[in-house]
CSV table of C-alpha atoms and ligand atoms in Angstrom, one decimal:
chain,number,residue,atom,x,y,z
A,1,MET,CA,10.4,-5.9,37.5
A,2,THR,CA,8.7,-8.1,34.3
A,3,PRO,CA,9.7,-12.0,34.3
A,4,GLU,CA,11.8,-13.5,31.7
A,5,VAL,CA,9.5,-15.5,29.2
A,6,LEU,CA,11.1,-16.3,26.3
A,7,ASP,CA,9.3,-16.7,23.4
A,8,ALA,CA,11.0,-19.4,21.1
A,9,GLY,CA,8.7,-18.5,17.8
A,10,VAL,CA,10.1,-15.2,17.4
A,11,GLY,CA,13.3,-15.7,18.7
A,12,VAL,CA,12.5,-12.7,22.2
A,13,ASP,CA,12.3,-12.7,25.3
A,14,ARG,CA,8.8,-11.0,26.0
A,15,GLY,CA,9.6,-9.7,29.3
A,16,ARG,CA,12.3,-7.6,27.8
A,17,LEU,CA,10.9,-7.2,24.6
A,18,ALA,CA,8.0,-5.3,28.0
A,19,ALA,CA,11.0,-3.3,29.7
A,20,LEU,CA,12.2,-2.3,26.7
A,21,THR,CA,8.9,-0.5,25.3
A,22,ALA,CA,8.1,1.3,28.3
A,23,ARG,CA,11.5,2.6,28.2
A,24,GLU,CA,11.2,4.2,24.7
A,25,ALA,CA,7.9,5.5,25.7
A,26,GLU,CA,9.0,7.3,28.1
A,27,ALA,CA,12.2,8.9,26.1
A,28,PHE,CA,9.7,9.1,23.2
A,29,ALA,CA,7.7,11.6,25.0
A,30,ALA,CA,9.9,13.5,26.8
A,31,ALA,CA,11.6,14.2,23.3
A,32,ARG,CA,8.5,15.8,22.1
A,33,PRO,CA,6.5,18.4,24.0
A,34,ARG,CA,5.5,20.6,21.3
A,35,SER,CA,3.8,17.5,19.7
A,36,ARG,CA,2.4,16.1,23.3
A,37,ALA,CA,0.9,19.7,23.6
A,38,LEU,CA,-0.8,19.9,20.0
A,39,ALA,CA,-2.0,16.3,20.5
A,40,GLU,CA,-4.1,17.5,23.7
A,41,ARG,CA,-5.3,20.4,22.2
A,42,ALA,CA,-6.4,18.4,19.3
A,43,ARG,CA,-8.3,15.6,21.2
A,44,GLY,CA,-10.7,18.7,21.8
A,45,SER,CA,-12.1,19.4,18.2
A,46,LEU,CA,-11.2,16.1,16.1
A,47,LEU,CA,-12.0,12.2,16.1
A,48,GLY,CA,-9.4,10.5,18.2
A,49,GLY,CA,-7.2,13.4,18.0
A,50,VAL,CA,-6.4,13.4,14.4
A,51,PRO,CA,-7.9,14.2,11.2
A,52,MET,CA,-8.2,11.0,9.9
A,53,THR,CA,-8.2,7.7,12.2
A,54,TRP,CA,-5.8,6.0,10.8
A,55,MET,CA,-3.1,8.5,12.5
A,56,MET,CA,-3.9,6.9,15.9
A,57,ARG,CA,-2.1,4.3,14.7
A,58,TRP,CA,1.2,5.3,15.0
A,59,ALA,CA,3.4,3.6,17.9
A,60,GLY,CA,3.9,6.9,20.0
A,61,PRO,CA,1.6,7.4,23.6
A,62,HIS,CA,0.1,10.3,20.7
A,63,PRO,CA,1.2,10.9,16.9
A,64,VAL,CA,4.2,13.1,15.9
A,65,PHE,CA,2.7,16.5,14.1
A,66,LEU,CA,4.3,17.4,10.8
A,67,ALA,CA,6.1,20.9,10.4
A,68,GLU,CA,7.6,19.9,6.9
A,69,ALA,CA,9.3,17.4,4.7
A,70,HIS,CA,11.7,18.0,2.2
A,71,GLY,CA,12.8,14.8,-0.3
A,72,ALA,CA,13.3,11.8,2.2
A,73,ARG,CA,13.3,13.8,5.3
A,74,VAL,CA,10.2,15.2,7.5
A,75,VAL,CA,10.7,17.3,10.4
A,76,ASP,CA,8.8,17.5,13.5
A,77,VAL,CA,6.9,20.4,15.8
A,78,ASP,CA,9.6,19.8,18.2
A,79,GLY,CA,12.5,20.8,15.4
A,80,LEU,CA,13.1,16.8,15.2
A,81,GLU,CA,14.1,15.6,12.2
A,82,TYR,CA,13.7,11.5,10.5
A,83,VAL,CA,14.5,9.5,7.6
A,84,ASP,CA,11.5,9.1,5.7
A,85,LEU,CA,10.9,5.4,4.8
A,86,CYS,CA,7.8,5.4,5.4
A,87,LEU,CA,6.8,8.0,2.5
A,88,GLY,CA,3.0,8.6,3.5
A,89,ASP,CA,2.6,4.6,3.0
A,90,THR,CA,3.8,5.2,-0.7
A,91,GLY,CA,1.7,8.8,-1.1
A,92,ALA,CA,5.2,9.9,-0.9
A,93,MET,CA,7.1,7.9,-2.8
A,94,ALA,CA,8.2,10.6,-5.1
A,95,GLY,CA,10.0,11.9,-2.1
A,96,HIS,CA,8.1,15.1,-0.4
A,97,ALA,CA,7.9,17.9,-2.1
A,98,PRO,CA,10.1,17.1,-5.2
A,99,GLU,CA,10.8,20.4,-7.0
A,100,PRO,CA,8.7,19.8,-10.6
A,101,VAL,CA,5.4,18.7,-8.7
A,102,VAL,CA,5.5,22.0,-6.5
A,103,ARG,CA,6.2,23.7,-9.7
A,104,ALA,CA,3.4,22.2,-11.7
A,105,VAL,CA,0.8,22.5,-8.7
A,106,ALA,CA,1.5,26.3,-8.2
A,107,ALA,CA,0.7,27.2,-11.6
A,108,ARG,CA,-2.2,24.8,-12.1
A,109,ALA,CA,-3.0,26.1,-8.7
A,110,ALA,CA,-2.8,29.8,-9.8
A,111,ALA,CA,-4.6,28.7,-13.2
A,112,GLY,CA,-8.2,27.2,-12.3
A,113,ILE,CA,-7.7,23.4,-10.0
A,114,THR,CA,-10.8,21.9,-11.1
A,115,ALA,CA,-13.5,23.2,-13.8
A,116,MET,CA,-14.9,19.7,-14.7
A,117,LEU,CA,-13.4,20.2,-18.1
A,118,PRO,CA,-10.1,18.0,-19.2
A,119,THR,CA,-7.0,19.6,-19.6
A,120,GLU,CA,-3.4,18.7,-22.1
A,121,ASP,CA,-2.1,17.5,-19.0
A,122,ALA,CA,-5.1,14.5,-18.8
A,123,ALA,CA,-3.3,13.4,-22.2
A,124,TRP,CA,-0.2,13.3,-21.2
A,125,ALA,CA,-1.1,11.0,-18.4
A,126,GLY,CA,-3.4,9.0,-19.9
A,127,GLU,CA,-0.1,8.7,-22.5
A,128,GLU,CA,2.0,7.6,-20.1
A,129,LEU,CA,-0.1,5.1,-18.1
A,130,ARG,CA,-0.6,3.3,-21.5
A,131,ARG,CA,3.1,3.3,-22.1
A,132,ARG,CA,4.1,1.6,-18.5
A,133,PHE,CA,1.3,-0.7,-17.9
A,134,GLY,CA,0.1,-1.5,-21.6
A,135,LEU,CA,-3.9,-0.3,-21.0
A,136,PRO,CA,-4.8,1.7,-23.6
A,137,LEU,CA,-7.4,3.9,-21.9
A,138,TRP,CA,-7.6,5.5,-18.8
A,139,GLN,CA,-10.1,7.0,-16.0
A,140,PHE,CA,-8.7,9.3,-13.0
A,141,THR,CA,-10.2,9.1,-9.8
A,142,LEU,CA,-9.3,10.4,-6.0
A,143,SER,CA,-8.1,7.7,-4.8
A,144,ALA,CA,-6.7,3.9,-5.1
A,145,THR,CA,-10.4,2.9,-2.9
A,146,ASP,CA,-12.2,4.8,-5.8
A,147,ALA,CA,-10.1,3.2,-9.0
A,148,ASN,CA,-11.2,0.0,-7.5
A,149,ARG,CA,-14.6,0.8,-6.5
A,150,PHE,CA,-15.5,1.4,-10.3
A,151,ALA,CA,-13.5,-1.3,-12.0
A,152,ILE,CA,-15.3,-3.7,-9.7
A,153,ARG,CA,-18.7,-2.1,-11.0
A,154,VAL,CA,-17.6,-1.8,-14.8
A,155,CYS,CA,-16.8,-5.5,-14.2
A,156,ARG,CA,-20.3,-6.5,-12.7
A,157,ALA,CA,-22.4,-4.4,-15.5
A,158,LEU,CA,-20.0,-6.3,-17.8
A,159,THR,CA,-20.6,-9.7,-17.1
A,160,GLY,CA,-24.0,-9.5,-15.2
A,161,ARG,CA,-22.5,-11.7,-12.5
A,162,PRO,CA,-23.0,-10.8,-8.1
A,163,LYS,CA,-20.0,-12.0,-6.6
A,164,ILE,CA,-16.0,-10.8,-6.9
A,165,LEU,CA,-13.3,-12.9,-5.6
A,166,VAL,CA,-9.9,-11.2,-3.8
A,167,PHE,CA,-7.0,-13.4,-1.7
A,168,ASN,CA,-7.2,-14.1,1.9
A,169,GLY,CA,-5.3,-11.1,3.9
A,170,CYS,CA,-5.9,-8.4,1.0
A,171,TYR,CA,-6.5,-4.6,1.6
A,172,HIS,CA,-7.4,-2.5,-1.5
A,173,GLY,CA,-8.9,0.7,0.8
A,174,THR,CA,-12.2,1.0,1.9
A,175,VAL,CA,-14.4,-1.1,-1.0
A,176,ASP,CA,-17.2,-2.9,1.2
A,177,GLU,CA,-16.7,-6.1,-1.1
A,178,THR,CA,-13.2,-6.5,0.2
A,179,PHE,CA,-13.7,-7.0,4.0
A,180,ALA,CA,-14.0,-10.6,4.1
A,181,THR,CA,-11.7,-13.1,5.1
A,182,LEU,CA,-11.4,-17.2,4.6
A,183,ARG,CA,-12.3,-18.9,8.1
A,184,ASP,CA,-10.6,-21.9,8.5
A,185,ASP,CA,-13.5,-24.3,7.3
A,186,GLY,CA,-13.3,-22.2,4.2
A,187,SER,CA,-15.9,-19.9,4.3
A,188,VAL,CA,-16.3,-16.5,3.7
A,189,GLY,CA,-16.7,-14.3,7.2
A,190,LEU,CA,-16.0,-10.8,7.8
A,191,ARG,CA,-12.8,-8.9,8.4
A,192,PRO,CA,-12.6,-8.8,12.0
A,193,GLY,CA,-13.2,-4.9,13.1
A,194,ASN,CA,-14.7,-4.2,9.8
A,195,VAL,CA,-16.9,-0.9,10.9
A,196,GLY,CA,-21.0,-1.1,9.8
A,197,PRO,CA,-20.6,-3.9,7.0
A,198,PRO,CA,-23.8,-3.4,4.6
A,199,VAL,CA,-24.2,-6.9,4.2
A,200,ASP,CA,-22.4,-10.5,5.1
A,201,PRO,CA,-19.5,-10.3,3.2
A,202,ALA,CA,-20.4,-14.1,2.0
A,203,LEU,CA,-23.0,-12.6,-0.1
A,204,THR,CA,-20.5,-10.6,-2.5
A,205,THR,CA,-17.6,-12.1,-2.0
A,206,LYS,CA,-15.1,-15.5,-2.4
A,207,VAL,CA,-11.7,-15.4,-0.8
A,208,VAL,CA,-9.1,-17.7,-1.6
A,209,GLU,CA,-5.9,-18.3,-0.5
A,210,PHE,CA,-2.7,-16.4,-2.7
A,211,ASN,CA,-0.5,-18.9,-4.3
A,212,ASP,CA,-3.8,-21.6,-4.3
A,213,LEU,CA,-4.5,-22.4,-8.1
A,214,ASP,CA,-6.5,-24.9,-7.1
A,215,ALA,CA,-9.1,-23.3,-4.4
A,216,LEU,CA,-8.9,-20.5,-6.8
A,217,GLY,CA,-10.2,-22.7,-10.3
A,218,ALA,CA,-12.8,-24.0,-7.7
A,219,ALA,CA,-14.2,-20.9,-7.0
A,220,LEU,CA,-14.5,-19.4,-10.3
A,221,VAL,CA,-16.0,-22.5,-11.7
A,222,PRO,CA,-19.4,-21.5,-11.4
A,223,GLY,CA,-19.1,-18.7,-13.3
A,224,ASP,CA,-20.7,-15.8,-10.5
A,225,VAL,CA,-17.5,-14.0,-10.6
A,226,ALA,CA,-17.8,-10.4,-12.3
A,227,CYS,CA,-13.7,-10.5,-11.4
A,228,VAL,CA,-10.5,-11.4,-9.5
A,229,LEU,CA,-9.7,-8.1,-7.7
A,230,ALA,CA,-5.8,-9.1,-7.1
A,231,GLU,CA,-2.4,-7.5,-5.9
A,232,PRO,CA,0.1,-9.1,-7.8
A,233,ALA,CA,2.0,-9.3,-4.6
A,234,LEU,CA,0.4,-9.4,-1.5
A,235,THR,CA,2.2,-5.9,0.6
A,236,ASN,CA,-0.6,-5.3,3.4
A,237,ILE,CA,-0.2,-8.5,5.3
A,238,GLY,CA,3.4,-8.1,4.6
A,239,ILE,CA,4.8,-8.9,1.3
A,240,VAL,CA,3.5,-12.6,0.2
A,241,LEU,CA,5.2,-12.6,-3.6
A,242,PRO,CA,3.4,-14.8,-5.9
A,243,ASP,CA,5.3,-18.5,-6.7
A,244,GLU,CA,6.4,-19.3,-9.7
A,245,GLY,CA,3.9,-19.3,-12.5
A,246,PHE,CA,0.8,-18.1,-10.0
A,247,HIS,CA,0.4,-15.3,-12.7
A,248,GLU,CA,0.0,-17.4,-15.5
A,249,GLY,CA,-2.3,-19.7,-13.9
A,250,LEU,CA,-4.2,-16.7,-12.5
A,251,ARG,CA,-4.8,-15.5,-15.9
A,252,LYS,CA,-5.5,-18.7,-17.2
A,253,LEU,CA,-8.6,-19.1,-15.0
A,254,THR,CA,-10.0,-16.2,-15.3
A,255,ARG,CA,-9.7,-16.6,-19.3
A,256,ARG,CA,-11.1,-19.8,-18.7
A,257,THR,CA,-14.1,-19.5,-16.6
A,258,GLY,CA,-15.4,-15.7,-18.4
A,259,THR,CA,-13.8,-13.8,-15.4
A,260,LEU,CA,-12.4,-10.2,-15.8
A,261,LEU,CA,-9.1,-9.2,-14.4
A,262,VAL,CA,-8.3,-6.0,-11.8
A,263,ILE,CA,-4.7,-5.7,-10.7
A,264,ASP,CA,-4.0,-3.5,-7.4
A,265,GLU,CA,-1.3,-1.8,-8.0
A,266,THR,CA,-1.2,0.8,-5.6
A,267,HIS,CA,1.6,-0.1,-3.7
A,268,THR,CA,3.5,-2.7,-6.1
A,269,PHE,CA,4.1,0.1,-8.1
A,270,SER,CA,7.2,-0.2,-6.2
A,271,ALA,CA,8.2,-2.7,-8.7
A,272,GLY,CA,9.1,-0.6,-11.2
A,273,PRO,CA,8.3,2.1,-13.7
A,274,GLY,CA,5.0,-0.3,-14.9
A,275,GLY,CA,5.0,-1.4,-11.4
A,276,TYR,CA,4.4,-5.4,-11.1
A,277,THR,CA,2.5,-5.6,-14.3
A,278,GLY,CA,5.2,-3.8,-16.3
A,279,ALA,CA,8.1,-5.1,-15.2
A,280,HIS,CA,6.9,-9.5,-15.3
A,281,GLY,CA,4.3,-8.8,-18.9
A,282,LEU,CA,1.1,-8.8,-16.6
A,283,LYS,CA,-2.0,-8.9,-19.2
A,284,PRO,CA,-4.9,-7.4,-16.6
A,285,ASP,CA,-8.6,-6.4,-18.1
A,286,LEU,CA,-8.0,-3.7,-15.8
A,287,LEU,CA,-5.4,-2.1,-13.2
A,288,THR,CA,-6.0,0.2,-10.8
A,289,ILE,CA,-3.5,2.6,-9.0
A,290,GLY,CA,-3.4,5.9,-7.2
A,291,LYS,CA,-1.2,7.3,-4.0
A,292,ALA,CA,1.9,7.5,-5.7
A,293,ILE,CA,1.5,8.8,-9.2
A,294,GLY,CA,0.5,12.8,-8.4
A,295,GLY,CA,3.7,13.1,-6.1
A,296,GLY,CA,0.9,13.6,-3.0
A,297,VAL,CA,-1.8,15.4,-4.7
A,298,PRO,CA,-4.6,13.0,-4.5
A,299,VAL,CA,-5.4,11.1,-7.6
A,300,GLY,CA,-6.2,7.5,-8.5
A,301,ALA,CA,-6.6,5.8,-12.3
A,302,PHE,CA,-8.1,2.6,-13.5
A,303,GLY,CA,-7.3,1.3,-17.0
A,304,LEU,CA,-8.6,-0.8,-19.2
A,305,THR,CA,-8.5,-3.0,-22.5
A,306,GLU,CA,-9.9,-1.6,-25.5
A,307,GLU,CA,-12.7,-4.8,-25.0
A,308,VAL,CA,-13.5,-3.9,-21.4
A,309,ALA,CA,-13.6,-0.2,-22.6
A,310,ARG,CA,-15.7,-1.0,-25.8
A,311,ARG,CA,-18.1,-3.4,-24.2
A,312,ALA,CA,-18.0,-0.8,-21.3
A,313,LEU,CA,-19.5,2.4,-23.3
A,314,ALA,CA,-21.8,0.0,-25.3
A,315,GLN,CA,-24.1,-0.8,-22.8
A,316,GLU,CA,-27.2,1.2,-23.4
A,317,ASP,CA,-28.4,0.8,-20.0
A,318,ALA,CA,-25.2,1.6,-18.2
A,319,ASP,CA,-25.1,5.8,-17.4
A,320,TYR,CA,-21.4,6.8,-17.2
A,321,GLU,CA,-22.1,10.0,-17.7
A,322,ASP,CA,-24.2,11.1,-15.0
A,323,VAL,CA,-25.2,9.3,-11.2
A,324,GLY,CA,-24.4,5.9,-12.7
A,325,GLY,CA,-22.1,5.3,-9.4
A,326,VAL,CA,-19.2,6.0,-11.6
A,327,GLY,CA,-17.4,9.3,-11.4
A,328,GLY,CA,-16.9,12.1,-8.7
A,329,THR,CA,-17.1,15.9,-8.9
A,330,LEU,CA,-13.4,16.8,-8.8
A,331,ALA,CA,-12.4,13.6,-10.0
A,332,GLY,CA,-10.1,14.2,-13.0
A,333,ASN,CA,-9.5,17.7,-12.0
A,334,ALA,CA,-6.6,19.8,-13.4
A,335,LEU,CA,-4.4,20.2,-10.1
A,336,SER,CA,-4.6,16.4,-9.7
A,337,LEU,CA,-3.3,15.6,-13.6
A,338,ALA,CA,-1.0,18.3,-13.3
A,339,ALA,CA,0.9,16.3,-10.7
A,340,VAL,CA,0.5,13.1,-12.3
A,341,ARG,CA,2.4,14.8,-15.4
A,342,ALA,CA,5.4,16.1,-13.3
A,343,THR,CA,5.6,13.1,-11.3
A,344,LEU,CA,5.7,10.9,-13.7
A,345,GLY,CA,7.4,12.9,-16.3
A,346,GLU,CA,10.0,14.0,-14.1
A,347,VAL,CA,10.4,12.4,-10.9
A,348,LEU,CA,9.4,8.5,-10.8
A,349,THR,CA,11.1,8.5,-14.1
A,350,ASP,CA,12.2,4.9,-15.3
A,351,GLU,CA,15.4,6.1,-14.6
A,352,ALA,CA,14.9,7.0,-11.0
A,353,PHE,CA,13.2,3.0,-10.6
A,354,ALA,CA,16.3,2.2,-11.3
A,355,ARG,CA,18.4,4.0,-8.3
A,356,MET,CA,15.2,2.9,-6.1
A,357,THR,CA,15.4,-0.6,-6.8
A,358,ALA,CA,19.3,-0.7,-6.1
A,359,LEU,CA,18.2,1.3,-3.1
A,360,GLY,CA,15.4,-1.4,-1.8
A,361,ASP,CA,18.0,-3.6,-2.1
A,362,ARG,CA,20.4,-2.4,0.0
A,363,LEU,CA,18.0,-2.0,2.2
A,364,ALA,CA,16.6,-5.4,2.4
A,365,ASP,CA,20.6,-6.4,2.4
A,366,GLY,CA,21.4,-4.6,5.8
A,367,VAL,CA,18.0,-6.0,7.3
A,368,ALA,CA,18.8,-9.6,6.6
A,369,GLY,CA,22.6,-8.7,7.5
A,370,ALA,CA,21.0,-7.5,10.8
A,371,ILE,CA,18.9,-10.2,11.1
A,372,ALA,CA,21.9,-12.9,10.4
A,373,ILE,CA,23.9,-11.3,13.2
A,374,ALA,CA,21.2,-11.7,15.7
A,375,ASP,CA,20.1,-14.8,14.8
A,376,VAL,CA,16.3,-14.4,15.2
A,377,PRO,CA,14.1,-16.3,12.7
A,378,TRP,CA,12.7,-13.3,10.8
A,379,HIS,CA,12.9,-12.9,6.8
A,380,VAL,CA,12.7,-10.0,4.8
A,381,THR,CA,11.1,-9.8,2.1
A,382,ARG,CA,11.5,-7.3,-1.2
A,383,LEU,CA,9.4,-5.7,-3.8
A,384,GLY,CA,12.0,-3.3,-6.0
A,385,ALA,CA,11.8,0.4,-4.0
A,386,ARG,CA,9.9,-1.4,-1.1
A,387,ALA,CA,11.0,-4.1,1.2
A,388,GLU,CA,9.3,-5.3,4.8
A,389,TYR,CA,10.6,-7.6,7.7
A,390,ARG,CA,8.8,-10.3,8.9
A,391,PHE,CA,9.0,-12.5,12.2
A,392,SER,CA,9.2,-16.0,10.4
A,393,PRO,CA,12.1,-18.1,9.7
A,394,SER,CA,11.5,-18.2,5.8
A,395,PRO,CA,8.6,-16.3,3.6
A,396,PRO,CA,4.8,-17.2,3.9
A,397,ARG,CA,3.3,-18.1,0.7
A,398,ASN,CA,-0.2,-16.6,1.3
A,399,GLY,CA,-2.3,-14.0,3.8
A,400,GLY,CA,-3.3,-16.7,6.3
A,401,GLU,CA,0.5,-17.9,7.1
A,402,SER,CA,1.8,-14.0,6.7
A,403,ALA,CA,-0.8,-13.0,9.4
A,404,ALA,CA,0.6,-15.8,11.6
A,405,ALA,CA,3.9,-14.3,11.4
A,406,GLY,CA,2.8,-10.4,12.7
A,407,ASP,CA,3.4,-9.5,16.4
A,408,GLU,CA,1.8,-6.4,17.4
A,409,GLU,CA,4.2,-5.7,20.1
A,410,LEU,CA,7.3,-6.5,18.7
A,411,GLU,CA,6.3,-3.9,15.8
A,412,ARG,CA,5.5,-1.4,18.2
A,413,PHE,CA,9.0,-1.5,20.1
A,414,LEU,CA,10.7,-1.6,16.9
A,415,HIS,CA,8.6,1.0,15.3
A,416,LEU,CA,9.1,3.6,18.8
A,417,TYR,CA,12.9,2.2,19.3
A,418,ALA,CA,13.2,3.7,14.9
A,419,LEU,CA,11.2,6.8,15.8
A,420,ASN,CA,13.3,7.9,18.7
A,421,ARG,CA,16.3,7.8,16.5
A,422,GLY,CA,14.8,9.6,13.8
A,423,VAL,CA,13.6,6.7,11.2
A,424,LEU,CA,10.2,6.4,10.7
A,425,ILE,CA,8.7,3.3,9.0
A,426,THR,CA,5.0,2.9,7.8
A,427,PRO,CA,3.1,2.1,11.1
A,428,PHE,CA,1.0,-0.5,9.5
A,429,HIS,CA,3.8,-3.8,10.0
A,430,ASN,CA,7.2,-3.7,9.2
A,431,MET,CA,7.6,-1.6,5.2
A,432,ALA,CA,10.1,1.0,4.4
A,433,LEU,CA,10.0,2.5,0.6
A,434,VAL,CA,12.7,4.9,-1.2
A,435,SER,CA,12.0,7.5,-3.0
A,436,PRO,CA,14.3,9.2,-5.9
A,437,ALA,CA,15.5,11.5,-2.9
A,438,THR,CA,16.3,8.7,-0.8
A,439,ALA,CA,20.4,8.4,-0.3
A,440,GLU,CA,22.8,5.7,0.9
A,441,ALA,CA,23.1,7.3,4.1
A,442,ASP,CA,19.3,7.5,4.9
A,443,VAL,CA,19.0,3.4,4.1
A,444,ASP,CA,22.3,2.8,6.1
A,445,ARG,CA,20.9,5.1,9.1
A,446,HIS,CA,17.7,2.4,8.5
A,447,THR,CA,20.5,-0.5,9.0
A,448,GLU,CA,21.9,1.3,11.7
A,449,VAL,CA,18.9,1.1,14.0
A,450,PHE,CA,17.3,-1.9,13.3
A,451,ALA,CA,20.8,-4.0,14.2
A,452,ALA,CA,20.7,-1.7,17.1
A,453,ALA,CA,17.4,-2.6,18.3
A,454,LEU,CA,18.0,-6.1,17.7
A,455,GLY,CA,21.3,-6.3,19.9
A,456,GLU,CA,19.0,-5.0,22.9
A,457,LEU,CA,16.2,-7.3,22.7
A,458,ALA,CA,18.2,-10.5,21.1
B,501,LIG,C1,-3.0,-2.1,-2.3
B,501,LIG,C2,-3.8,-0.9,-2.3
B,501,LIG,N1,-4.9,-0.5,-3.5
B,501,LIG,C3,-6.0,0.5,-2.6
B,501,LIG,C4,-5.8,1.3,-1.2
B,501,LIG,C5,-6.5,2.3,-1.1
B,501,LIG,O1,-5.4,3.9,-1.4
B,501,LIG,P1,-6.3,4.8,-1.0
B,501,LIG,O2,-6.4,4.7,0.6
B,501,LIG,O3,-5.0,5.9,-0.9
B,501,LIG,O4,-7.6,4.8,-1.8
B,501,LIG,C6,-4.2,0.9,-0.3
B,501,LIG,C7,-4.1,1.9,0.5
B,501,LIG,O5,-3.2,1.0,1.2
B,501,LIG,C8,-3.8,-0.5,-1.4
B,501,LIG,O6,-2.3,-0.6,-0.6
């Protein structure tokens, strides 16, 4: 018997949590013999038994192997069906295998995938991103990580400044400069777990807490920061929304100190057709995005103001055409751009966002209702088509506070419980996202399962 230990901080008995998690892990394994066999086989040829080590993150004793995915549903190799609110951690925000994207990708694949030549789709995609986000000029990459890396290079080149500034608890892809954290004494340290950092991050990066305009101002005054790279709301340490006036302050301080502002919309795209930027009229100097815009096909993008673009191309010593450090052989390929056109033109449309936002609210309302009934000190935060619950009574104001409201044991149980009842949420914290293909019944199924888990726990 595990002893009873009530953890008042999260309102849950740790002993009961451990026993329930063990029960769920057993049920998970028993129901998935084919996934288990594939996991064992894959251990012989794949690092960690998976094609990308992030896939080791799922809550079960081994990953679920995918058979197929359509719309808002995923089917695994054991024939089990799931309502998918993970959606490839945003890569499949357009839903799985959306018909217009399947059609466009098939046609493009049959007509040439990559040629290092632009296509008409590229011009269409640039125009559409301009309409949605307000930045006039665009470049394409293969991932959001690359979009951020290249944006940072452009900012360094233009300002001649060595550092960037990020907010504590951020994630912007595998970009070396961003793996920095704010220590208790206010200094910059290495983000725990960082694999093989090239240099001490204090050399490249300043870190302040989100929503702390005083600290931001103090960090920018010395004039050694090329750019602030920011999600408009943090999403990778739970969701942390900006305070009223934060974005106005951020823009004023960056302008006053000659610091460029890069807004990363990769996840906050859930806030509307033009992301948080479009919904709230932000005016960044550069904007980065990836994941969802290709309907699942790898692609990223960064947008620039006329002024930034003019200055970049006027720099005679910056080689944008060859091996200057900005580029990629397959970046801007015909297939990715055909996928972007189909996704933005026919799937993640303005109308689709209106429906998705209403469903995101329904999801968050359902979670909030279950939290209230179970009377646990948790909360849920919404960001358009996305919602996330976290284990503190009120929403955190910054990354440090939000990190303190995480709980891996609880998360593992809730994720396993959901998986065993046919619901996927992202394996990183407790984020759920809806697509144009998601139905009210899908969202309600999540609420039902979440409420049942709380009923057993609380
Ligand atoms: C805000 C943000 N930016 C960039 C990235 C990097 O995306 P990718 O891994 O597709 O390069 C992520 C990934 O989670 C992200 O959350």
